[in-house]
PDB file of C-alpha atoms in Angstrom:
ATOM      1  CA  UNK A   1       0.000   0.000   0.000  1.00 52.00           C
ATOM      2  CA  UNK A   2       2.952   2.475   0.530  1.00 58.00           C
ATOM      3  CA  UNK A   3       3.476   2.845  -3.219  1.00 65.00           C
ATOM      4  CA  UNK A   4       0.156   2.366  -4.061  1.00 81.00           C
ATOM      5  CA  UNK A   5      -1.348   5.408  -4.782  1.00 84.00           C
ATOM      6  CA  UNK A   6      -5.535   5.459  -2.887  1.00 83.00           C
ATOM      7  CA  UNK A   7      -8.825   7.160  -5.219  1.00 83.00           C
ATOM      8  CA  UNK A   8     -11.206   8.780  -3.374  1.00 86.00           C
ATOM      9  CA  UNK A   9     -13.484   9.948  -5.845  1.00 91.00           C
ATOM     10  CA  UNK A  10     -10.753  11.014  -8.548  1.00 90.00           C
ATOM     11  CA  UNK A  11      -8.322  12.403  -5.689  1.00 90.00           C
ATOM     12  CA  UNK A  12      -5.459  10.264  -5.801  1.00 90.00           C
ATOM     13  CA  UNK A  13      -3.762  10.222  -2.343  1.00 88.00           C
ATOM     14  CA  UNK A  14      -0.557   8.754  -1.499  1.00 90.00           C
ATOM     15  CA  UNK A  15      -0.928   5.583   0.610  1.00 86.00           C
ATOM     16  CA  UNK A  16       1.091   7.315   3.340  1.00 90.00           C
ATOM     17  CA  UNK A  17      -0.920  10.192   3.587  1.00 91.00           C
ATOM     18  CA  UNK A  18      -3.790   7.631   4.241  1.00 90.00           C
ATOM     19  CA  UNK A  19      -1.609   5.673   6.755  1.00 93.00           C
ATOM     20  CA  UNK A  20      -0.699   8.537   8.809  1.00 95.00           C
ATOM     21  CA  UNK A  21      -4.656  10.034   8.814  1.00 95.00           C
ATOM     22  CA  UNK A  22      -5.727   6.736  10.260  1.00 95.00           C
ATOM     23  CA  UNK A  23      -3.306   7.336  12.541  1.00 97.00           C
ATOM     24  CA  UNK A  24      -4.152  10.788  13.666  1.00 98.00           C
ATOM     25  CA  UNK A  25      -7.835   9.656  14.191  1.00 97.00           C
ATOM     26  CA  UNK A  26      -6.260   6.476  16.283  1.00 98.00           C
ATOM     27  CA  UNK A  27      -4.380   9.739  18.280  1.00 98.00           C
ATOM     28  CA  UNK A  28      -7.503  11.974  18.919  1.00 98.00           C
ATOM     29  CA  UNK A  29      -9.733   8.386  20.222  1.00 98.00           C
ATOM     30  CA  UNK A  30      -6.382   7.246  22.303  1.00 97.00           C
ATOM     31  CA  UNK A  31      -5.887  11.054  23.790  1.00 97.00           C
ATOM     32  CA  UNK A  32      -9.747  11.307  25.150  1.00 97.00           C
ATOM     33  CA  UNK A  33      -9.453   7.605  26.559  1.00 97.00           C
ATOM     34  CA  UNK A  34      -5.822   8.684  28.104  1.00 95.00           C
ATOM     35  CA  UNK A  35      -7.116  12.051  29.324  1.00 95.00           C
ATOM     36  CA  UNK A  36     -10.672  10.773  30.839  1.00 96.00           C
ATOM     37  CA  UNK A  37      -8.210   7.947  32.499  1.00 96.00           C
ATOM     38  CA  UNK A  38      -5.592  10.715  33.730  1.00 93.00           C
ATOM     39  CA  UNK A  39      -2.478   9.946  32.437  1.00 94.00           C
ATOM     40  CA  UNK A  40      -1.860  13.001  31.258  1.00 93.00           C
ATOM     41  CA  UNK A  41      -1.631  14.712  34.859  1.00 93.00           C
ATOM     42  CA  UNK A  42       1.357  12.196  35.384  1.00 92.00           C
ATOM     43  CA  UNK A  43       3.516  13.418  32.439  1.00 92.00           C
ATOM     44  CA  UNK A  44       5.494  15.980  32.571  1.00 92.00           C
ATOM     45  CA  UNK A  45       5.134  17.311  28.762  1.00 94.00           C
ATOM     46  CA  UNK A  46       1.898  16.164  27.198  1.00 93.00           C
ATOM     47  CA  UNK A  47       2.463  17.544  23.823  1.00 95.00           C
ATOM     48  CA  UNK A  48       5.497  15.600  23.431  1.00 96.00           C
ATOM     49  CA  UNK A  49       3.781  12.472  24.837  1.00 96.00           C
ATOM     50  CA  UNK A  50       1.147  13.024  21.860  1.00 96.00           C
ATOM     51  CA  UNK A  51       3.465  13.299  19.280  1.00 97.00           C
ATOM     52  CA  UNK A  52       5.387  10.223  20.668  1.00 97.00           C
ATOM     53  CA  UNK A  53       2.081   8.193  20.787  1.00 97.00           C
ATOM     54  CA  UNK A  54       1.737   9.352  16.980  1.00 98.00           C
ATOM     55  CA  UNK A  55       4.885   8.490  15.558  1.00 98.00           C
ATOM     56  CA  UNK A  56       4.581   4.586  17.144  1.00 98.00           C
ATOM     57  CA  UNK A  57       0.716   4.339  15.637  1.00 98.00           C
ATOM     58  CA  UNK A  58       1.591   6.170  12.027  1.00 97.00           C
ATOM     59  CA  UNK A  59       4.744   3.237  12.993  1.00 96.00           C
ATOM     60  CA  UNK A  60       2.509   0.305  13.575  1.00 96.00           C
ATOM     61  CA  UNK A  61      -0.591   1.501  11.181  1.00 94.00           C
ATOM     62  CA  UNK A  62       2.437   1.332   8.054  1.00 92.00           C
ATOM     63  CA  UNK A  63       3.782  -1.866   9.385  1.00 92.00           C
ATOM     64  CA  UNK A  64       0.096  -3.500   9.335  1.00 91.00           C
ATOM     65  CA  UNK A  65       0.128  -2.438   5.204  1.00 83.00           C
ATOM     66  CA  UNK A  66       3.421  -2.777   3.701  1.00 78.00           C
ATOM     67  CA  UNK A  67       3.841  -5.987   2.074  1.00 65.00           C
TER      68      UNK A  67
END
């Protein structure tokens, strides 16, 4: 899927781009389950924790989809 290129209605999107906005929707559903839990009040930077969390789902999402 990486060098596959994805249509969405004549749009053709890299199969990156898709990879890392399935991950960014993973992000936003993991950050209000993380944040109603309170882990967020036991890290020190939270904005770095979020991008962390992103890079090892966009990681894991590509991972799932390369052949």
């Amino acid at each position: 899927m990486m060098g596959a290129m994805v249509d969405l209605y004549g749009v053709f999107l890299p199969g990156f781009l898709v990879c890392a906005i399935a991950a960014w929707c993973s992000l936003i559903v993991l950050r209000k389950v993380l944040v109603r839990v309170g882990f967020y009040r036991a890290t020190f930077h939270p904005a770095l924790i979020d991008l962390a969390l992103f890079v090892l789902l966009l990681a894991g999402i590509t991972a799932v989809f390369v052949r």
